[in-house]
Short mmCIF file of C-alpha atoms and ligand atoms in Angstrom, two decimals:
data_model
loop_
_atom_site.label_atom_id
_atom_site.label_comp_id
_atom_site.label_asym_id
_atom_site.label_seq_id
_atom_site.Cartn_x
_atom_site.Cartn_y
_atom_site.Cartn_z
CA UNK A 1 13.10 -26.72 56.69
CA UNK A 2 11.81 -29.99 55.31
CA UNK A 3 13.75 -32.07 52.79
CA UNK A 4 11.13 -31.30 50.17
CA UNK A 5 11.40 -27.58 50.83
CA UNK A 6 15.16 -27.73 50.59
CA UNK A 7 14.99 -29.68 47.33
CA UNK A 8 12.55 -27.07 45.97
CA UNK A 9 14.96 -24.27 46.92
CA UNK A 10 17.88 -26.07 45.29
CA UNK A 11 15.85 -26.54 42.16
CA UNK A 12 14.93 -22.91 42.12
CA UNK A 13 18.58 -21.91 42.40
CA UNK A 14 19.51 -24.32 39.61
CA UNK A 15 16.75 -22.93 37.40
CA UNK A 16 17.63 -19.31 38.05
CA UNK A 17 21.34 -19.94 37.50
CA UNK A 18 20.56 -21.92 34.36
CA UNK A 19 18.39 -19.15 33.01
CA UNK A 20 21.10 -16.57 33.72
CA UNK A 21 23.73 -18.68 31.95
CA UNK A 22 21.38 -19.21 29.01
CA UNK A 23 20.70 -15.50 28.79
CA UNK A 24 24.42 -14.76 28.83
CA UNK A 25 25.08 -17.33 26.10
CA UNK A 26 22.19 -15.97 24.07
CA UNK A 27 23.46 -12.39 24.38
CA UNK A 28 27.01 -13.16 23.39
CA UNK A 29 26.01 -15.63 20.68
CA UNK A 30 23.41 -13.57 18.87
CA UNK A 31 24.31 -9.96 19.46
CA UNK A 32 24.03 -9.39 15.72
CA UNK A 33 21.64 -12.27 15.15
CA UNK A 34 18.77 -9.93 14.34
CA UNK A 35 19.24 -7.30 11.65
CA UNK A 36 16.87 -4.87 10.01
CA UNK A 37 16.68 -5.72 6.30
CA UNK A 38 14.45 -2.77 5.43
CA UNK A 39 13.38 0.24 7.49
CA UNK A 40 11.34 3.09 6.06
CA UNK A 41 8.51 5.51 6.71
CA UNK A 42 6.44 7.65 4.39
CA UNK A 43 6.84 11.42 4.51
CA UNK A 44 3.98 12.70 6.66
CA UNK A 45 1.45 15.47 6.03
CA UNK A 46 1.77 18.87 7.72
CA UNK A 47 -1.23 18.02 9.94
CA UNK A 48 -1.95 15.05 12.19
CA UNK A 49 1.11 14.01 14.14
CA UNK A 50 1.31 10.31 13.47
CA UNK A 51 3.48 8.14 11.29
CA UNK A 52 3.90 4.47 10.55
CA UNK A 53 7.39 2.98 10.55
CA UNK A 54 7.95 -0.23 8.61
CA UNK A 55 10.91 -2.32 9.72
CA UNK A 56 11.60 -5.83 8.51
CA UNK A 57 13.75 -7.90 10.85
CA UNK A 58 15.71 -11.00 9.96
CA UNK A 59 16.73 -13.36 12.71
CA UNK A 60 19.77 -15.32 11.56
CA UNK A 61 20.43 -16.78 14.98
CA UNK A 62 19.27 -20.19 16.13
CA UNK A 63 17.09 -18.78 18.90
CA UNK A 64 13.59 -17.37 18.51
CA UNK A 65 13.49 -13.71 19.39
CA UNK A 66 10.81 -11.21 20.24
CA UNK A 67 10.33 -7.45 20.21
CA UNK A 68 9.85 -6.28 23.77
CA UNK A 69 9.75 -2.56 23.22
CA UNK A 70 10.51 0.14 20.69
CA UNK A 71 11.34 3.80 20.96
CA UNK A 72 12.44 6.69 18.78
CA UNK A 73 13.38 10.14 19.90
CA UNK A 74 10.91 11.81 17.53
CA UNK A 75 7.96 9.73 18.72
CA UNK A 76 6.21 10.61 21.95
CA UNK A 77 4.86 7.07 21.82
CA UNK A 78 5.80 4.15 19.65
CA UNK A 79 3.59 1.07 19.57
CA UNK A 80 3.60 -2.09 17.55
CA UNK A 81 0.30 -2.28 15.71
CA UNK A 82 -1.39 -4.45 13.18
CA UNK A 83 -3.76 -2.90 10.67
CA UNK A 84 -6.64 -5.31 10.30
CA UNK A 85 -9.13 -5.05 7.49
CA UNK A 86 -12.39 -6.65 8.54
CA UNK A 87 -14.32 -6.52 5.33
CA UNK A 88 -13.46 -2.97 4.33
CA UNK A 89 -13.30 -1.61 7.88
CA UNK A 90 -9.81 -0.86 9.09
CA UNK A 91 -8.82 -1.04 12.72
CA UNK A 92 -5.43 -1.11 14.42
CA UNK A 93 -5.35 -3.30 17.50
CA UNK A 94 -2.10 -3.44 19.45
CA UNK A 95 -0.58 -6.77 18.53
CA UNK A 96 -0.52 -10.03 20.43
CA UNK A 97 2.82 -11.29 21.69
CA UNK A 98 3.16 -13.93 18.94
CA UNK A 99 3.00 -11.21 16.28
CA UNK A 100 6.11 -9.61 17.80
CA UNK A 101 8.17 -12.79 17.64
CA UNK A 102 10.83 -13.50 15.06
CA UNK A 103 11.41 -17.21 14.66
CA UNK A 104 14.99 -18.47 14.44
CA UNK A 105 16.00 -18.15 10.80
CA UNK A 106 12.81 -16.25 10.06
CA UNK A 107 11.85 -12.70 9.12
CA UNK A 108 9.29 -10.40 10.65
CA UNK A 109 7.77 -8.35 7.87
CA UNK A 110 6.22 -4.93 8.47
CA UNK A 111 4.37 -3.26 5.61
CA UNK A 112 1.57 -0.80 4.81
CA UNK A 113 -1.88 -2.11 5.83
CA UNK A 114 -0.16 -4.71 7.99
CA UNK A 115 2.21 -4.82 10.92
CA UNK A 116 3.78 -1.42 11.67
CA UNK A 117 5.32 0.65 14.40
CA UNK A 118 2.94 3.47 15.06
CA UNK A 119 4.55 6.74 16.04
CA UNK A 120 2.34 9.19 17.94
CA UNK A 121 3.08 12.76 18.91
CA UNK A 122 5.52 13.68 16.14
CA UNK A 123 6.81 17.21 16.85
CA UNK A 124 7.28 17.88 13.11
CA UNK A 125 6.35 16.09 9.89
CA UNK A 126 8.74 13.49 8.48
CA UNK A 127 10.38 14.85 5.35
CA UNK A 128 11.53 12.83 2.35
CA UNK A 129 15.25 12.04 2.62
CA UNK A 130 15.39 12.34 6.40
CA UNK A 131 16.54 9.52 8.62
CA UNK A 132 15.46 8.74 12.12
CA UNK A 133 16.93 6.43 14.70
CA UNK A 134 14.82 3.70 16.17
CA UNK A 135 15.79 1.55 19.14
CA UNK A 136 14.28 -1.90 19.35
CA UNK A 137 14.66 -3.97 22.48
CA UNK A 138 14.65 -7.68 21.71
CA UNK A 139 14.36 -10.51 24.22
CA UNK A 140 17.51 -12.23 22.96
CA UNK A 141 19.50 -9.80 20.85
CA UNK A 142 19.05 -6.97 23.32
CA UNK A 143 18.94 -3.37 22.04
CA UNK A 144 19.44 -2.82 18.33
CA UNK A 145 19.53 0.54 16.61
CA UNK A 146 17.84 0.87 13.26
CA UNK A 147 18.05 3.79 10.84
CA UNK A 148 14.65 4.46 9.32
CA UNK A 149 14.68 6.22 5.96
CA UNK A 150 11.88 8.60 5.12
CA UNK A 151 10.89 7.95 1.55
CA UNK A 152 7.86 7.85 -0.71
CA UNK A 153 7.00 4.35 -1.85
CA UNK B 1 21.26 -42.98 -62.46
CA UNK B 2 24.96 -42.80 -62.35
CA UNK B 3 24.81 -41.15 -65.72
CA UNK B 4 22.59 -38.51 -64.29
CA UNK B 5 24.76 -38.12 -61.26
CA UNK B 6 27.90 -37.64 -63.25
CA UNK B 7 26.96 -34.46 -65.11
CA UNK B 8 25.67 -33.00 -61.85
CA UNK B 9 28.91 -33.70 -60.10
CA UNK B 10 30.84 -32.23 -62.98
CA UNK B 11 28.45 -29.31 -63.17
CA UNK B 12 28.73 -28.76 -59.46
CA UNK B 13 32.47 -28.59 -59.64
CA UNK B 14 32.74 -25.15 -61.23
CA UNK B 15 29.79 -24.01 -59.14
CA UNK B 16 31.61 -24.74 -55.95
CA UNK B 17 33.03 -21.25 -55.82
CA UNK B 18 29.54 -19.96 -56.49
CA UNK B 19 28.22 -22.07 -53.69
CA UNK B 20 30.84 -20.69 -51.36
CA UNK B 21 29.89 -17.21 -52.43
CA UNK B 22 26.27 -18.20 -52.32
CA UNK B 23 26.54 -19.47 -48.78
CA UNK B 24 25.96 -16.14 -47.10
CA UNK B 25 22.83 -15.59 -49.18
CA UNK B 26 21.69 -19.09 -48.32
CA UNK B 27 22.07 -18.35 -44.62
CA UNK B 28 20.57 -14.90 -45.13
CA UNK B 29 17.34 -16.53 -46.12
CA UNK B 30 16.88 -17.86 -42.59
CA UNK B 31 16.60 -14.48 -40.86
CA UNK B 32 14.02 -13.51 -43.48
CA UNK B 33 11.99 -16.63 -42.82
CA UNK B 34 12.31 -16.10 -39.08
CA UNK B 35 11.28 -12.46 -39.48
CA UNK B 36 8.27 -13.54 -41.50
CA UNK B 37 7.32 -16.10 -38.87
CA UNK B 38 7.69 -13.59 -36.07
CA UNK B 39 5.60 -11.04 -37.99
CA UNK B 40 2.92 -13.65 -38.61
CA UNK B 41 2.83 -14.59 -34.92
CA UNK B 42 2.63 -10.93 -33.94
CA UNK B 43 -0.19 -10.28 -36.42
CA UNK B 44 -2.17 -13.26 -35.20
CA UNK B 45 -1.54 -12.14 -31.64
CA UNK B 46 -2.68 -8.59 -32.38
CA UNK B 47 -5.77 -9.90 -34.14
CA UNK B 48 -6.50 -12.11 -31.17
CA UNK B 49 -6.08 -9.21 -28.76
CA UNK B 50 -8.44 -7.02 -30.76
CA UNK B 51 -10.96 -9.86 -30.93
CA UNK B 52 -10.72 -10.57 -27.21
CA UNK B 53 -10.82 -6.86 -26.43
CA UNK B 54 -14.05 -6.42 -28.34
CA UNK B 55 -15.65 -9.52 -26.86
CA UNK B 56 -14.49 -9.00 -23.26
CA UNK B 57 -15.31 -5.63 -21.75
CA UNK B 58 -12.93 -4.18 -19.11
CA UNK B 59 -12.99 -6.23 -15.94
CA UNK B 60 -13.31 -3.79 -13.05
CA UNK B 61 -11.19 -4.34 -9.96
CA UNK B 62 -13.75 -2.34 -7.97
CA UNK B 63 -17.30 -3.46 -7.22
CA UNK B 64 -19.65 -1.89 -9.76
CA UNK B 65 -23.23 -1.04 -8.82
CA UNK B 66 -25.97 -1.39 -11.41
CA UNK B 67 -28.35 1.33 -10.23
CA UNK B 68 -28.76 4.87 -11.50
CA UNK B 69 -29.70 6.75 -8.32
CA UNK B 70 -27.77 10.01 -8.02
CA UNK B 71 -25.19 9.99 -5.19
CA UNK B 72 -26.55 11.36 -1.89
CA UNK B 73 -25.71 15.02 -1.28
CA UNK B 74 -23.09 15.71 1.41
CA UNK B 75 -25.18 18.13 3.45
CA UNK B 76 -23.33 19.97 6.20
CA UNK B 77 -19.92 18.85 4.93
CA UNK B 78 -17.75 21.88 4.18
CA UNK B 79 -14.66 22.54 2.08
CA UNK B 80 -11.73 24.62 3.30
CA UNK B 81 -13.07 27.72 1.52
CA UNK B 82 -16.18 27.57 3.70
CA UNK B 83 -18.54 26.35 0.98
CA UNK B 84 -20.70 23.26 1.41
CA UNK B 85 -19.69 20.33 -0.79
CA UNK B 86 -21.85 20.42 -3.92
CA UNK B 87 -21.65 17.19 -5.92
CA UNK B 88 -23.02 18.90 -9.04
CA UNK B 89 -19.67 20.77 -9.23
CA UNK B 90 -18.10 17.49 -10.32
CA UNK B 91 -20.63 16.43 -12.94
CA UNK B 92 -18.93 15.46 -16.17
CA UNK B 93 -15.90 14.34 -14.16
CA UNK B 94 -15.01 11.50 -11.85
CA UNK B 95 -15.20 12.18 -8.11
CA UNK B 96 -13.42 9.75 -5.81
CA UNK B 97 -14.68 9.90 -2.23
CA UNK B 98 -12.71 8.64 0.76
CA UNK B 99 -13.68 8.77 4.43
CA UNK B 100 -10.66 8.99 6.74
CA UNK B 101 -8.97 11.14 9.38
CA UNK B 102 -5.78 13.14 9.59
CA UNK B 103 -4.26 11.27 12.56
CA UNK B 104 -4.54 8.02 10.60
CA UNK B 105 -0.99 6.68 10.30
CA UNK B 106 -1.29 3.67 8.02
CA UNK B 107 -4.44 2.98 6.01
CA UNK B 108 -5.25 6.58 4.99
CA UNK B 109 -1.74 7.51 3.77
CA UNK B 110 -1.50 4.15 1.98
CA UNK B 111 -4.82 4.59 0.20
CA UNK B 112 -4.31 8.27 -0.62
CA UNK B 113 -0.76 7.91 -1.91
CA UNK B 114 -1.92 4.88 -3.92
CA UNK B 115 -4.72 6.97 -5.44
CA UNK B 116 -2.25 9.77 -6.22
CA UNK B 117 0.06 7.28 -7.96
CA UNK B 118 -2.85 5.85 -9.93
CA UNK B 119 -3.91 9.30 -11.13
CA UNK B 120 -0.35 10.46 -11.94
CA UNK B 121 -0.04 7.56 -14.38
CA UNK B 122 -3.05 8.66 -16.44
CA UNK B 123 -2.73 10.84 -19.52
CA UNK B 124 -2.97 14.57 -18.83
CA UNK B 125 -6.53 14.99 -20.17
CA UNK B 126 -7.90 12.15 -18.06
CA UNK B 127 -5.99 13.37 -14.98
CA UNK B 128 -7.79 16.70 -15.18
CA UNK B 129 -11.14 14.94 -15.02
CA UNK B 130 -10.38 13.11 -11.76
CA UNK B 131 -11.15 14.65 -8.37
CA UNK B 132 -10.70 13.21 -4.92
CA UNK B 133 -12.61 14.36 -1.84
CA UNK B 134 -11.59 13.17 1.60
CA UNK B 135 -14.36 13.47 4.19
CA UNK B 136 -13.21 13.33 7.80
CA UNK B 137 -14.68 10.86 10.30
CA UNK B 138 -13.00 12.73 13.15
CA UNK B 139 -15.06 15.91 13.71
CA UNK B 140 -13.20 16.86 16.91
CA UNK B 141 -9.67 17.01 15.49
CA UNK B 142 -10.38 17.65 11.80
CA UNK B 143 -11.98 20.85 10.62
CA UNK B 144 -12.29 21.46 6.85
CA UNK B 145 -8.96 23.35 6.66
CA UNK B 146 -7.05 20.61 8.47
CA UNK B 147 -8.60 17.85 6.39
CA UNK B 148 -7.85 19.81 3.23
CA UNK B 149 -4.18 20.33 4.15
CA UNK B 150 -3.91 16.61 4.80
CA UNK B 151 -5.52 15.64 1.47
CA UNK B 152 -3.47 18.13 -0.52
CA UNK B 153 -0.25 16.69 0.86
CA UNK B 154 -0.88 13.59 -1.24
CA UNK B 155 -1.87 15.52 -4.36
CA UNK B 156 -2.57 19.21 -4.95
CA UNK B 157 -5.63 17.95 -6.85
CA UNK B 158 -7.18 16.39 -3.73
CA UNK B 159 -9.66 18.17 -1.47
CA UNK B 160 -10.55 17.63 2.17
CA UNK B 161 -13.85 18.38 3.88
CA UNK B 162 -15.41 18.02 7.29
CA UNK B 163 -18.48 18.92 9.30
CA UNK B 164 -20.05 18.53 12.71
CA UNK B 165 -20.83 15.15 14.27
CA UNK B 166 -24.42 15.12 12.98
CA UNK B 167 -23.37 15.92 9.40
CA UNK B 168 -20.58 13.33 9.42
CA UNK B 169 -22.91 10.70 10.91
CA UNK B 170 -25.45 11.38 8.17
CA UNK B 171 -22.88 11.37 5.36
CA UNK B 172 -21.31 8.16 6.69
CA UNK B 173 -24.61 6.34 6.89
CA UNK B 174 -25.69 7.50 3.42
CA UNK B 175 -22.42 6.22 1.96
CA UNK B 176 -22.38 2.97 3.92
CA UNK B 177 -19.40 4.03 6.01
CA UNK B 178 -18.88 2.59 9.48
CA UNK B 179 -16.76 4.56 11.92
CA UNK B 180 -15.97 4.26 15.59
CA UNK B 181 -13.89 6.73 17.59
CA UNK B 182 -11.81 4.67 20.01
CA UNK B 183 -10.82 5.52 23.56
CA UNK B 184 -7.46 7.33 23.89
CA UNK B 185 -4.67 4.80 24.53
CA UNK B 186 -3.22 6.83 27.40
CA UNK B 187 -5.36 8.82 29.81
CA UNK B 188 -2.82 11.67 29.94
CA UNK B 189 -2.95 12.07 26.13
CA UNK B 190 -6.63 12.49 25.35
CA UNK B 191 -5.81 13.71 21.82
CA UNK B 192 -4.07 10.49 20.83
CA UNK B 193 -6.90 8.21 19.80
CA UNK B 194 -7.60 6.05 16.79
CA UNK B 195 -10.69 5.82 14.63
CA UNK B 196 -11.82 2.54 13.12
CA UNK B 197 -13.41 3.26 9.78
CA UNK B 198 -14.45 1.84 6.45
CA UNK B 199 -11.50 2.67 4.23
CA UNK B 200 -12.93 2.10 0.78
CA UNK B 201 -12.49 4.46 -2.12
CA UNK B 202 -15.76 5.27 -3.87
CA UNK B 203 -16.27 6.58 -7.38
CA UNK B 204 -19.04 8.96 -8.42
CA UNK B 205 -19.08 8.82 -12.21
CA UNK B 206 -19.59 11.84 -14.52
CA UNK B 207 -23.36 11.18 -14.49
CA UNK B 208 -23.45 11.82 -10.72
CA UNK B 209 -24.04 8.19 -9.76
CA UNK B 210 -22.08 6.39 -7.02
CA UNK B 211 -21.09 3.63 -9.38
CA UNK B 212 -18.05 1.86 -8.01
CA UNK B 213 -16.32 0.99 -4.73
CA UNK B 214 -12.71 -0.11 -4.38
CA UNK B 215 -11.30 -2.04 -1.41
CA UNK B 216 -8.76 -0.25 0.85
CA UNK B 217 -5.82 -2.26 -0.46
CA UNK B 218 -6.50 -1.70 -4.17
CA UNK B 219 -3.27 -1.51 -6.17
CA UNK B 220 -2.54 1.77 -8.01
CA UNK B 221 -2.32 -0.09 -11.33
CA UNK B 222 -5.75 -1.69 -11.01
CA UNK B 223 -7.27 1.57 -9.79
CA UNK B 224 -5.73 3.47 -12.74
CA UNK B 225 -7.11 0.97 -15.24
CA UNK B 226 -10.61 1.29 -13.74
CA UNK B 227 -10.44 5.11 -13.73
CA UNK B 228 -9.26 5.17 -17.35
CA UNK B 229 -12.17 2.90 -18.32
CA UNK B 230 -14.74 4.95 -16.36
CA UNK B 231 -13.59 8.11 -18.18
CA UNK B 232 -13.10 6.56 -21.63
CU1 CU C 1 -1.26 1.92 13.97
#
């Protein structure tokens, strides 16, 4: 093995170790760095089997965070979507990575006709007063559980 | 001068008790003056409002059209009871028309619950003269019964209707509605697909004319004010 190759390997080890240490520090330091400030969903009609969940997340840590995935037991599929009104035409593209990020000290706001978690394949309608449990996996804070309240707004 | 001052001082002396007793009435004058001032301001304000109200007609939040063509008939679009939608049924009342679909998770529930809130805030007589018809842009998943159940969830006053692809295409083009049925997101769930669509709320006035269009994110308060004006 050449000197250059060896140096490259050493660097790689240093980088990987560094990243692992950083990840550990991040996990221990900001386990509760991201909290849901508001989590709700409208009651849903007896037909169609979709719902939109609106969760606002505040990141009080000093590290930017990002939603990696989301799941809820009642949703066959749960996707982060952005409602986009182009003129008066509405479409719901899956969001770009930067829309899932929560800047350090910042808040990610989900709201009707905007960013939302789209729940597909609901086995039964959501009823006013119910609560459902949502699990969000964040790059830094790890898994957080959020209680989503079903309420008319 | 001093001569004049002297009798006053002497005259004031016995009055002092009067003055003390008079003090409350002296202070009591201030609330009356304040009350008068407030009343005057209110009157001027009211007068101003009436003046402005008569000079400035209602400013519609929706886009108002200035033509008198009757709204296009919704041929081949059926209600849950099996009858074809007949726009003449709603003459003399306001008919709100919305194109949407029942698997729509965000825009449609937002618009329909906003419309329901707007209508609930109207006085009872006006409420009775408002109708809402949701026309599906998803002929495969939404038959008239399904669309109607969806619409009625938001208000028992709302109606849902649907038709075959040809009828929906025609209705959409006559009402300036764009819609595009997207590919299912997962191949193993062919029923889970989205539909892009124009999400405006349209108003056919009591004279049968499609007179006004509201944007999808219209606030219930602005919508209510426009409806009240259209039916006044
Ligand atoms: Cu969506």
